[in-house]
Structures are given as structure tokens and as C-alpha cells.
Amino acid sequence: LILPSLIESLNELEGNIRNIILERIYYIIKTFPLYCKPFIGHIVNVVVELISEKDFQKKIIEMLKTMLELFSNEMVVHLPRLIPIMLSLLTSSGNKTGTIALRKKIFSCFNLITEHIGNYLGLIIPEMVTILYSSMNEIKYSTIYNSSNNVYLNHNNTGISNQSSSNSNSNMLLSSS
């Protein structure tokens, strides 16, 4: 009966101790999945409550992914609560590296529930189109400098140089936004 006690204690704890308890819950889920089945609803409540907190997002999404892998059929009843949250995380802003890693994890969660999302396509498809469109608009080329010998292309502060036989000098800003 340690899992219910850990879940209940999360509300009373903060910071690093909360993170340690989440790690223990995650370990119990991975190690003793049959023991965890009766507590799926309680664990989903924890996921829903903590997934928006940046300090716990990585661990919560790993926990969610593991639960979707282990309890695919049992998680179906919780999809109406989880899908909007997962979609909101996909569209949330943040630093690019963190957002990209977060999006990959969320997409892998969607991949795990593909056989169950038919009823939710009306929610998912418009958000996916929006995400893909906004991702295309994030591609920005900062400067192209064309000299008689080199072409410098700076994309996200990365210089790429190629040999060129052009005789003109020009600065150009390409942006899809």
C-alpha cells in the first residue's frame, strides 16, 4: 500500500522532495505494473495536476508514456482529460530546445494511443496543423553574405560556407514569418 501513500503525500510536499516521490512512483509503475492497475485513476490525477509545472514536466511525461505503454486499454477512459493537456503542451511556448524535446515526447505519447484516438481526431488534427504551420514559420535565415569567393549562410547562429563564383556582394534577410 505504499503507492497510495506516495500519491497522497505529493500534495503536502514541495520542490526536490516532490520530485523524489515522483521518481519513486515512476519506478513502482515500471517495476510493478500489475500492482499499479487499481491506482491508474489516482496516478492520472497526479499527471493532470503536475504536468503544467516546468520542474516536473520531464518526469510526468515519462510517467505518462510508461503508463500508456503498460496500460493502453485502461488509459482509454482518461484520454478525454489527457489529450487536451497534451495538445496544450505541444502549442506552449518556451525555449526552443526544451520545446522541441517536449514535443517529441508528447508525439511519442500520441503514437502510443493511435488505436484509441479516433473519437478525438476533431481535437487533435486542427492542433497538429497549427503546430506544423507554426514550426514552418519558425525557420529563419538571418543573413546571407555573398562575396566573390564564399557564401555565408547563418541559420540559428550557425555559419555555413560554400565556394561560389559570384562576383556580387549582397546582404539578404530571409524569413518565413
N, C-alpha and C. Protein backbone atom coordinates (compact mmCIF):
# COMPACT_ATOMS: atom_id res chain seq x y z
N LEU A 1 0.80 -1.20 0.00
CA LEU A 1 0.00 0.00 0.00
C LEU A 1 0.84 1.26 0.00
N ILE A 2 2.06 1.14 -0.48
CA ILE A 2 2.94 2.31 -0.49
C ILE A 2 2.55 3.30 -1.58
N LEU A 3 2.04 2.83 -2.71
CA LEU A 3 1.71 3.72 -3.81
C LEU A 3 0.63 4.74 -3.43
N PRO A 4 -0.47 4.34 -2.82
CA PRO A 4 -1.46 5.36 -2.41
C PRO A 4 -0.89 6.38 -1.43
N SER A 5 -0.03 5.93 -0.54
CA SER A 5 0.59 6.85 0.43
C SER A 5 1.49 7.86 -0.28
N LEU A 6 2.26 7.39 -1.26
CA LEU A 6 3.13 8.29 -2.01
C LEU A 6 2.30 9.31 -2.79
N ILE A 7 1.23 8.83 -3.42
CA ILE A 7 0.37 9.73 -4.20
C ILE A 7 -0.25 10.80 -3.30
N GLU A 8 -0.74 10.41 -2.15
CA GLU A 8 -1.34 11.36 -1.22
C GLU A 8 -0.32 12.35 -0.68
N SER A 9 0.89 11.90 -0.47
CA SER A 9 1.91 12.78 0.11
C SER A 9 2.36 13.87 -0.87
N LEU A 10 2.15 13.68 -2.16
CA LEU A 10 2.58 14.67 -3.14
C LEU A 10 1.95 16.04 -2.90
N ASN A 11 0.71 16.07 -2.45
CA ASN A 11 0.03 17.35 -2.21
C ASN A 11 0.65 18.12 -1.05
N GLU A 12 1.28 17.42 -0.14
CA GLU A 12 1.83 18.06 1.05
C GLU A 12 3.29 18.45 0.90
N LEU A 13 3.94 17.95 -0.14
CA LEU A 13 5.37 18.17 -0.31
C LEU A 13 5.64 19.19 -1.40
N GLU A 14 6.86 19.72 -1.40
CA GLU A 14 7.24 20.70 -2.40
C GLU A 14 8.65 20.41 -2.91
N GLY A 15 8.95 21.01 -4.05
CA GLY A 15 10.29 21.03 -4.60
C GLY A 15 10.95 19.70 -4.83
N ASN A 16 12.17 19.58 -4.35
CA ASN A 16 13.00 18.42 -4.62
C ASN A 16 12.42 17.13 -4.01
N ILE A 17 11.80 17.23 -2.86
CA ILE A 17 11.20 16.04 -2.24
C ILE A 17 10.05 15.53 -3.10
N ARG A 18 9.29 16.46 -3.66
CA ARG A 18 8.20 16.08 -4.56
C ARG A 18 8.76 15.35 -5.79
N ASN A 19 9.86 15.83 -6.30
CA ASN A 19 10.50 15.20 -7.45
C ASN A 19 10.98 13.79 -7.10
N ILE A 20 11.52 13.61 -5.92
CA ILE A 20 11.96 12.29 -5.46
C ILE A 20 10.78 11.33 -5.36
N ILE A 21 9.67 11.81 -4.82
CA ILE A 21 8.46 10.98 -4.70
C ILE A 21 7.95 10.60 -6.10
N LEU A 22 7.99 11.55 -7.03
CA LEU A 22 7.58 11.24 -8.41
C LEU A 22 8.47 10.16 -9.02
N GLU A 23 9.76 10.25 -8.76
CA GLU A 23 10.68 9.22 -9.25
C GLU A 23 10.33 7.85 -8.67
N ARG A 24 9.98 7.81 -7.39
CA ARG A 24 9.60 6.54 -6.75
C ARG A 24 8.31 5.98 -7.34
N ILE A 25 7.36 6.86 -7.57
CA ILE A 25 6.09 6.42 -8.19
C ILE A 25 6.37 5.87 -9.59
N TYR A 26 7.20 6.58 -10.34
CA TYR A 26 7.57 6.13 -11.69
C TYR A 26 8.25 4.76 -11.64
N TYR A 27 9.15 4.58 -10.68
CA TYR A 27 9.83 3.30 -10.52
C TYR A 27 8.83 2.18 -10.20
N ILE A 28 7.90 2.45 -9.32
CA ILE A 28 6.88 1.45 -8.95
C ILE A 28 6.03 1.09 -10.16
N ILE A 29 5.66 2.08 -10.96
CA ILE A 29 4.85 1.81 -12.17
C ILE A 29 5.61 0.89 -13.11
N LYS A 30 6.88 1.21 -13.35
CA LYS A 30 7.68 0.40 -14.28
C LYS A 30 7.95 -1.00 -13.74
N THR A 31 8.17 -1.11 -12.44
CA THR A 31 8.58 -2.38 -11.85
C THR A 31 7.40 -3.28 -11.50
N PHE A 32 6.32 -2.71 -11.03
CA PHE A 32 5.17 -3.49 -10.58
C PHE A 32 3.88 -3.03 -11.26
N PRO A 33 3.79 -3.20 -12.57
CA PRO A 33 2.61 -2.67 -13.28
C PRO A 33 1.28 -3.28 -12.82
N LEU A 34 1.26 -4.56 -12.49
CA LEU A 34 0.01 -5.18 -12.05
C LEU A 34 -0.47 -4.59 -10.72
N TYR A 35 0.47 -4.28 -9.86
CA TYR A 35 0.14 -3.66 -8.58
C TYR A 35 -0.47 -2.26 -8.78
N CYS A 36 -0.04 -1.58 -9.85
CA CYS A 36 -0.45 -0.19 -10.09
C CYS A 36 -1.81 -0.06 -10.77
N LYS A 37 -2.29 -1.12 -11.43
CA LYS A 37 -3.55 -1.03 -12.17
C LYS A 37 -4.70 -0.42 -11.38
N PRO A 38 -4.93 -0.83 -10.14
CA PRO A 38 -6.07 -0.23 -9.41
C PRO A 38 -5.90 1.26 -9.11
N PHE A 39 -4.69 1.77 -9.26
CA PHE A 39 -4.41 3.16 -8.90
C PHE A 39 -4.20 4.06 -10.12
N ILE A 40 -4.53 3.57 -11.30
CA ILE A 40 -4.31 4.34 -12.53
C ILE A 40 -5.02 5.69 -12.46
N GLY A 41 -6.26 5.71 -12.02
CA GLY A 41 -7.01 6.96 -11.93
C GLY A 41 -6.33 7.97 -11.02
N HIS A 42 -5.80 7.51 -9.90
CA HIS A 42 -5.09 8.40 -8.96
C HIS A 42 -3.79 8.92 -9.57
N ILE A 43 -3.10 8.06 -10.29
CA ILE A 43 -1.85 8.48 -10.94
C ILE A 43 -2.14 9.48 -12.05
N VAL A 44 -3.22 9.25 -12.80
CA VAL A 44 -3.61 10.20 -13.85
C VAL A 44 -3.94 11.56 -13.22
N ASN A 45 -4.58 11.56 -12.06
CA ASN A 45 -4.84 12.82 -11.36
C ASN A 45 -3.54 13.57 -11.06
N VAL A 46 -2.52 12.83 -10.66
CA VAL A 46 -1.21 13.43 -10.40
C VAL A 46 -0.63 14.00 -11.69
N VAL A 47 -0.74 13.22 -12.77
CA VAL A 47 -0.23 13.67 -14.06
C VAL A 47 -0.92 14.98 -14.46
N VAL A 48 -2.24 15.00 -14.39
CA VAL A 48 -3.01 16.18 -14.78
C VAL A 48 -2.65 17.38 -13.90
N GLU A 49 -2.45 17.14 -12.63
CA GLU A 49 -2.15 18.22 -11.69
C GLU A 49 -0.75 18.80 -11.90
N LEU A 50 0.22 17.96 -12.18
CA LEU A 50 1.62 18.41 -12.18
C LEU A 50 2.23 18.62 -13.56
N ILE A 51 1.56 18.22 -14.62
CA ILE A 51 2.19 18.26 -15.93
C ILE A 51 2.48 19.68 -16.41
N SER A 52 1.76 20.65 -15.92
CA SER A 52 1.99 22.02 -16.36
C SER A 52 3.14 22.69 -15.59
N GLU A 53 3.60 22.08 -14.51
CA GLU A 53 4.71 22.64 -13.75
C GLU A 53 6.04 22.25 -14.39
N LYS A 54 6.79 23.23 -14.81
CA LYS A 54 8.04 23.01 -15.55
C LYS A 54 9.02 22.09 -14.81
N ASP A 55 9.06 22.20 -13.47
CA ASP A 55 10.01 21.40 -12.70
C ASP A 55 9.74 19.91 -12.79
N PHE A 56 8.51 19.55 -13.07
CA PHE A 56 8.12 18.14 -13.05
C PHE A 56 7.74 17.60 -14.43
N GLN A 57 7.72 18.44 -15.44
CA GLN A 57 7.22 18.03 -16.75
C GLN A 57 7.94 16.81 -17.32
N LYS A 58 9.23 16.83 -17.28
CA LYS A 58 10.00 15.72 -17.87
C LYS A 58 9.62 14.39 -17.22
N LYS A 59 9.61 14.35 -15.90
CA LYS A 59 9.29 13.11 -15.18
C LYS A 59 7.83 12.72 -15.39
N ILE A 60 6.93 13.69 -15.38
CA ILE A 60 5.50 13.41 -15.56
C ILE A 60 5.24 12.86 -16.96
N ILE A 61 5.87 13.43 -17.96
CA ILE A 61 5.65 12.93 -19.33
C ILE A 61 6.25 11.54 -19.50
N GLU A 62 7.38 11.27 -18.88
CA GLU A 62 7.94 9.91 -18.89
C GLU A 62 6.98 8.94 -18.21
N MET A 63 6.40 9.37 -17.11
CA MET A 63 5.44 8.54 -16.38
C MET A 63 4.20 8.28 -17.25
N LEU A 64 3.72 9.33 -17.90
CA LEU A 64 2.56 9.19 -18.79
C LEU A 64 2.86 8.23 -19.94
N LYS A 65 4.02 8.38 -20.53
CA LYS A 65 4.40 7.49 -21.64
C LYS A 65 4.46 6.04 -21.18
N THR A 66 5.06 5.80 -20.03
CA THR A 66 5.14 4.45 -19.48
C THR A 66 3.75 3.89 -19.20
N MET A 67 2.88 4.71 -18.64
CA MET A 67 1.52 4.26 -18.37
C MET A 67 0.78 3.93 -19.66
N LEU A 68 0.98 4.73 -20.70
CA LEU A 68 0.34 4.45 -21.98
C LEU A 68 0.88 3.17 -22.60
N GLU A 69 2.15 2.88 -22.38
CA GLU A 69 2.73 1.64 -22.87
C GLU A 69 2.19 0.42 -22.12
N LEU A 70 2.14 0.54 -20.80
CA LEU A 70 1.77 -0.60 -19.97
C LEU A 70 0.26 -0.82 -19.85
N PHE A 71 -0.49 0.27 -19.85
CA PHE A 71 -1.93 0.20 -19.57
C PHE A 71 -2.74 0.82 -20.70
N SER A 72 -2.43 0.47 -21.92
CA SER A 72 -3.08 1.08 -23.08
C SER A 72 -4.60 1.07 -22.98
N ASN A 73 -5.17 -0.08 -22.72
CA ASN A 73 -6.64 -0.19 -22.68
C ASN A 73 -7.24 0.50 -21.46
N GLU A 74 -6.56 0.43 -20.34
CA GLU A 74 -7.06 1.06 -19.13
C GLU A 74 -6.99 2.59 -19.18
N MET A 75 -6.10 3.11 -19.99
CA MET A 75 -5.93 4.56 -20.09
C MET A 75 -6.99 5.22 -20.99
N VAL A 76 -7.72 4.43 -21.75
CA VAL A 76 -8.71 4.97 -22.68
C VAL A 76 -9.71 5.89 -21.97
N VAL A 77 -10.17 5.50 -20.80
CA VAL A 77 -11.16 6.31 -20.09
C VAL A 77 -10.60 7.65 -19.63
N HIS A 78 -9.29 7.78 -19.60
CA HIS A 78 -8.66 9.02 -19.15
C HIS A 78 -8.24 9.91 -20.32
N LEU A 79 -8.38 9.43 -21.55
CA LEU A 79 -7.95 10.22 -22.71
C LEU A 79 -8.68 11.56 -22.83
N PRO A 80 -9.98 11.66 -22.52
CA PRO A 80 -10.62 12.99 -22.61
C PRO A 80 -9.97 14.05 -21.73
N ARG A 81 -9.37 13.65 -20.64
CA ARG A 81 -8.65 14.59 -19.78
C ARG A 81 -7.22 14.82 -20.25
N LEU A 82 -6.59 13.77 -20.78
CA LEU A 82 -5.17 13.85 -21.12
C LEU A 82 -4.91 14.52 -22.47
N ILE A 83 -5.74 14.24 -23.46
CA ILE A 83 -5.49 14.76 -24.81
C ILE A 83 -5.45 16.29 -24.83
N PRO A 84 -6.42 17.01 -24.25
CA PRO A 84 -6.31 18.48 -24.27
C PRO A 84 -5.05 19.01 -23.58
N ILE A 85 -4.63 18.35 -22.52
CA ILE A 85 -3.42 18.78 -21.82
C ILE A 85 -2.19 18.53 -22.70
N MET A 86 -2.15 17.37 -23.34
CA MET A 86 -1.03 17.06 -24.22
C MET A 86 -0.98 18.05 -25.38
N LEU A 87 -2.15 18.38 -25.94
CA LEU A 87 -2.19 19.35 -27.03
C LEU A 87 -1.74 20.74 -26.57
N SER A 88 -2.14 21.13 -25.38
CA SER A 88 -1.72 22.45 -24.88
C SER A 88 -0.21 22.50 -24.67
N LEU A 89 0.40 21.38 -24.27
CA LEU A 89 1.85 21.34 -24.13
C LEU A 89 2.54 21.44 -25.48
N LEU A 90 1.92 20.87 -26.50
CA LEU A 90 2.50 20.96 -27.84
C LEU A 90 2.51 22.39 -28.35
N THR A 91 1.50 23.16 -28.00
CA THR A 91 1.41 24.52 -28.50
C THR A 91 2.01 25.55 -27.57
N SER A 92 2.46 25.11 -26.39
CA SER A 92 3.02 26.07 -25.43
C SER A 92 4.37 26.58 -25.93
N SER A 93 4.69 27.77 -25.49
CA SER A 93 5.98 28.36 -25.88
C SER A 93 6.99 28.12 -24.78
N GLY A 94 8.21 28.32 -25.12
CA GLY A 94 9.31 28.14 -24.17
C GLY A 94 10.60 28.23 -24.94
N ASN A 95 11.69 27.82 -24.33
CA ASN A 95 12.93 27.85 -25.10
C ASN A 95 12.86 26.76 -26.16
N LYS A 96 13.50 27.02 -27.30
CA LYS A 96 13.34 26.12 -28.44
C LYS A 96 13.79 24.70 -28.15
N THR A 97 14.94 24.53 -27.52
CA THR A 97 15.45 23.19 -27.25
C THR A 97 14.49 22.42 -26.35
N GLY A 98 14.04 23.05 -25.29
CA GLY A 98 13.11 22.41 -24.37
C GLY A 98 11.79 22.11 -25.04
N THR A 99 11.31 23.02 -25.86
CA THR A 99 10.04 22.83 -26.55
C THR A 99 10.13 21.67 -27.54
N ILE A 100 11.21 21.59 -28.27
CA ILE A 100 11.37 20.51 -29.25
C ILE A 100 11.43 19.16 -28.55
N ALA A 101 12.20 19.06 -27.48
CA ALA A 101 12.28 17.80 -26.73
C ALA A 101 10.93 17.43 -26.14
N LEU A 102 10.23 18.42 -25.61
CA LEU A 102 8.90 18.19 -25.04
C LEU A 102 7.94 17.71 -26.12
N ARG A 103 7.98 18.36 -27.27
CA ARG A 103 7.10 17.96 -28.38
C ARG A 103 7.37 16.53 -28.83
N LYS A 104 8.63 16.14 -28.89
CA LYS A 104 8.96 14.77 -29.28
C LYS A 104 8.35 13.76 -28.31
N LYS A 105 8.43 14.06 -27.03
CA LYS A 105 7.87 13.15 -26.02
C LYS A 105 6.36 13.10 -26.11
N ILE A 106 5.73 14.25 -26.34
CA ILE A 106 4.27 14.27 -26.47
C ILE A 106 3.85 13.52 -27.73
N PHE A 107 4.55 13.72 -28.84
CA PHE A 107 4.22 12.98 -30.06
C PHE A 107 4.37 11.48 -29.85
N SER A 108 5.37 11.07 -29.08
CA SER A 108 5.53 9.63 -28.82
C SER A 108 4.36 9.12 -27.98
N CYS A 109 3.83 9.95 -27.08
CA CYS A 109 2.63 9.57 -26.32
C CYS A 109 1.44 9.41 -27.25
N PHE A 110 1.28 10.35 -28.19
CA PHE A 110 0.19 10.21 -29.16
C PHE A 110 0.36 8.95 -30.00
N ASN A 111 1.59 8.64 -30.34
CA ASN A 111 1.86 7.43 -31.11
C ASN A 111 1.40 6.18 -30.36
N LEU A 112 1.54 6.19 -29.05
CA LEU A 112 1.14 5.04 -28.24
C LEU A 112 -0.38 4.86 -28.16
N ILE A 113 -1.12 5.92 -28.37
CA ILE A 113 -2.58 5.83 -28.26
C ILE A 113 -3.29 5.90 -29.61
N THR A 114 -2.57 5.68 -30.69
CA THR A 114 -3.15 5.83 -32.02
C THR A 114 -4.40 4.99 -32.23
N GLU A 115 -4.43 3.80 -31.69
CA GLU A 115 -5.60 2.95 -31.90
C GLU A 115 -6.83 3.41 -31.13
N HIS A 116 -6.64 4.34 -30.20
CA HIS A 116 -7.75 4.81 -29.37
C HIS A 116 -8.17 6.25 -29.63
N ILE A 117 -7.51 6.95 -30.55
CA ILE A 117 -7.79 8.38 -30.68
C ILE A 117 -8.80 8.73 -31.76
N GLY A 118 -9.40 7.75 -32.37
CA GLY A 118 -10.38 8.01 -33.43
C GLY A 118 -11.47 8.98 -33.02
N ASN A 119 -11.98 8.85 -31.80
CA ASN A 119 -13.05 9.73 -31.33
C ASN A 119 -12.56 11.15 -31.03
N TYR A 120 -11.26 11.36 -30.99
CA TYR A 120 -10.70 12.65 -30.60
C TYR A 120 -9.99 13.36 -31.75
N LEU A 121 -10.14 12.84 -32.97
CA LEU A 121 -9.44 13.44 -34.11
C LEU A 121 -9.87 14.88 -34.35
N GLY A 122 -11.11 15.21 -34.03
CA GLY A 122 -11.58 16.58 -34.18
C GLY A 122 -10.82 17.56 -33.30
N LEU A 123 -10.31 17.09 -32.18
CA LEU A 123 -9.47 17.93 -31.31
C LEU A 123 -8.02 17.95 -31.78
N ILE A 124 -7.56 16.80 -32.22
CA ILE A 124 -6.13 16.62 -32.48
C ILE A 124 -5.68 17.22 -33.81
N ILE A 125 -6.41 16.96 -34.87
CA ILE A 125 -5.95 17.37 -36.21
C ILE A 125 -5.79 18.89 -36.33
N PRO A 126 -6.76 19.72 -35.91
CA PRO A 126 -6.53 21.17 -36.02
C PRO A 126 -5.30 21.65 -35.25
N GLU A 127 -5.07 21.08 -34.07
CA GLU A 127 -3.89 21.48 -33.30
C GLU A 127 -2.60 21.04 -33.98
N MET A 128 -2.59 19.85 -34.57
CA MET A 128 -1.39 19.37 -35.27
C MET A 128 -1.08 20.25 -36.47
N VAL A 129 -2.11 20.65 -37.21
CA VAL A 129 -1.91 21.54 -38.36
C VAL A 129 -1.34 22.87 -37.89
N THR A 130 -1.87 23.40 -36.81
CA THR A 130 -1.37 24.65 -36.25
C THR A 130 0.09 24.52 -35.83
N ILE A 131 0.42 23.42 -35.20
CA ILE A 131 1.79 23.19 -34.75
C ILE A 131 2.74 23.10 -35.94
N LEU A 132 2.35 22.34 -36.96
CA LEU A 132 3.20 22.21 -38.13
C LEU A 132 3.37 23.54 -38.85
N TYR A 133 2.28 24.30 -38.95
CA TYR A 133 2.36 25.61 -39.60
C TYR A 133 3.28 26.55 -38.82
N SER A 134 3.12 26.58 -37.50
CA SER A 134 3.96 27.47 -36.70
C SER A 134 5.42 27.02 -36.73
N SER A 135 5.65 25.71 -36.80
CA SER A 135 7.03 25.21 -36.88
C SER A 135 7.69 25.66 -38.17
N MET A 136 6.92 25.66 -39.26
CA MET A 136 7.48 26.11 -40.53
C MET A 136 7.80 27.60 -40.47
N ASN A 137 7.00 28.37 -39.75
CA ASN A 137 7.24 29.80 -39.64
C ASN A 137 8.41 30.13 -38.73
N GLU A 138 8.84 29.19 -37.90
CA GLU A 138 9.97 29.44 -37.01
C GLU A 138 11.31 29.37 -37.73
N ILE A 139 11.31 28.81 -38.93
CA ILE A 139 12.56 28.70 -39.69
C ILE A 139 12.94 30.09 -40.18
N LYS A 140 14.04 30.57 -39.72
CA LYS A 140 14.50 31.90 -40.11
C LYS A 140 15.95 31.83 -40.53
N TYR A 141 16.20 32.46 -41.62
CA TYR A 141 17.58 32.60 -42.06
C TYR A 141 18.01 34.03 -41.79
N SER A 142 19.07 34.18 -41.05
CA SER A 142 19.42 35.53 -40.62
C SER A 142 20.16 36.31 -41.71
N THR A 143 21.22 35.81 -42.22
CA THR A 143 22.00 36.60 -43.16
C THR A 143 22.63 35.71 -44.22
N ILE A 144 22.53 36.15 -45.41
CA ILE A 144 23.30 35.51 -46.49
C ILE A 144 24.26 36.57 -47.00
N TYR A 145 25.50 36.28 -46.95
CA TYR A 145 26.52 37.20 -47.43
C TYR A 145 27.21 36.52 -48.60
N ASN A 146 27.13 37.13 -49.74
CA ASN A 146 27.66 36.54 -50.94
C ASN A 146 28.85 37.38 -51.40
N SER A 147 30.03 36.84 -51.33
CA SER A 147 31.21 37.53 -51.83
C SER A 147 31.74 36.79 -53.05
N SER A 148 32.80 37.25 -53.60
CA SER A 148 33.33 36.62 -54.80
C SER A 148 33.83 35.21 -54.55
N ASN A 149 34.19 34.85 -53.31
CA ASN A 149 34.73 33.53 -53.05
C ASN A 149 33.87 32.67 -52.13
N ASN A 150 33.08 33.26 -51.26
CA ASN A 150 32.36 32.49 -50.25
C ASN A 150 30.90 32.92 -50.14
N VAL A 151 30.06 31.99 -49.75
CA VAL A 151 28.68 32.27 -49.39
C VAL A 151 28.54 31.90 -47.93
N TYR A 152 28.12 32.85 -47.09
CA TYR A 152 27.92 32.58 -45.68
C TYR A 152 26.43 32.57 -45.41
N LEU A 153 25.95 31.50 -44.88
CA LEU A 153 24.54 31.38 -44.52
C LEU A 153 24.46 31.14 -43.03
N ASN A 154 23.86 32.06 -42.32
CA ASN A 154 23.71 31.91 -40.88
C ASN A 154 22.28 31.50 -40.58
N HIS A 155 22.13 30.31 -40.09
CA HIS A 155 20.82 29.80 -39.70
C HIS A 155 20.92 29.40 -38.23
N ASN A 156 20.17 30.10 -37.39
CA ASN A 156 20.24 29.87 -35.94
C ASN A 156 21.67 30.01 -35.43
N ASN A 157 22.34 31.06 -35.90
CA ASN A 157 23.71 31.38 -35.48
C ASN A 157 24.74 30.32 -35.85
N THR A 158 24.47 29.57 -36.88
CA THR A 158 25.41 28.57 -37.36
C THR A 158 25.90 29.00 -38.73
N GLY A 159 27.18 29.19 -38.89
CA GLY A 159 27.72 29.61 -40.17
C GLY A 159 27.99 28.43 -41.07
N ILE A 160 27.58 28.54 -42.31
CA ILE A 160 27.85 27.51 -43.30
C ILE A 160 28.52 28.23 -44.46
N SER A 161 29.61 27.74 -44.93
CA SER A 161 30.24 28.42 -46.05
C SER A 161 30.43 27.46 -47.20
N ASN A 162 30.21 27.96 -48.39
CA ASN A 162 30.40 27.20 -49.62
C ASN A 162 31.18 28.07 -50.60
N GLN A 163 31.88 27.45 -51.52
CA GLN A 163 32.58 28.18 -52.56
C GLN A 163 31.55 28.67 -53.57
N SER A 164 31.77 29.86 -54.07
CA SER A 164 30.85 30.44 -55.05
C SER A 164 31.64 31.26 -56.04
N SER A 165 31.16 31.30 -57.26
CA SER A 165 31.85 32.07 -58.29
C SER A 165 31.16 33.39 -58.57
N SER A 166 30.24 33.78 -57.73
CA SER A 166 29.50 35.02 -57.93
C SER A 166 30.41 36.23 -57.70
N ASN A 167 30.20 37.29 -58.47
CA ASN A 167 31.01 38.49 -58.34
C ASN A 167 30.30 39.61 -57.59
N SER A 168 29.09 39.38 -57.09
CA SER A 168 28.37 40.46 -56.42
C SER A 168 28.41 40.28 -54.91
N ASN A 169 28.31 41.39 -54.20
CA ASN A 169 28.21 41.39 -52.75
C ASN A 169 26.80 41.81 -52.38
N SER A 170 26.16 41.04 -51.52
CA SER A 170 24.81 41.44 -51.11
C SER A 170 24.51 40.86 -49.74
N ASN A 171 23.67 41.57 -49.01
CA ASN A 171 23.15 41.07 -47.74
C ASN A 171 21.67 40.84 -47.93
N MET A 172 21.19 39.75 -47.38
CA MET A 172 19.80 39.42 -47.59
C MET A 172 19.24 38.81 -46.31
N LEU A 173 18.00 39.12 -45.98
CA LEU A 173 17.33 38.54 -44.83
C LEU A 173 16.15 37.74 -45.35
N LEU A 174 16.15 36.44 -45.11
CA LEU A 174 15.04 35.58 -45.49
C LEU A 174 14.31 35.17 -44.24
N SER A 175 13.03 35.36 -44.25
CA SER A 175 12.25 34.99 -43.09
C SER A 175 10.88 34.53 -43.55
N SER A 176 10.39 33.47 -42.96
CA SER A 176 9.06 32.97 -43.35
C SER A 176 7.97 33.50 -42.45
N SER A 177 8.31 34.37 -41.51
CA SER A 177 7.27 34.91 -40.63
C SER A 177 6.78 36.24 -41.11
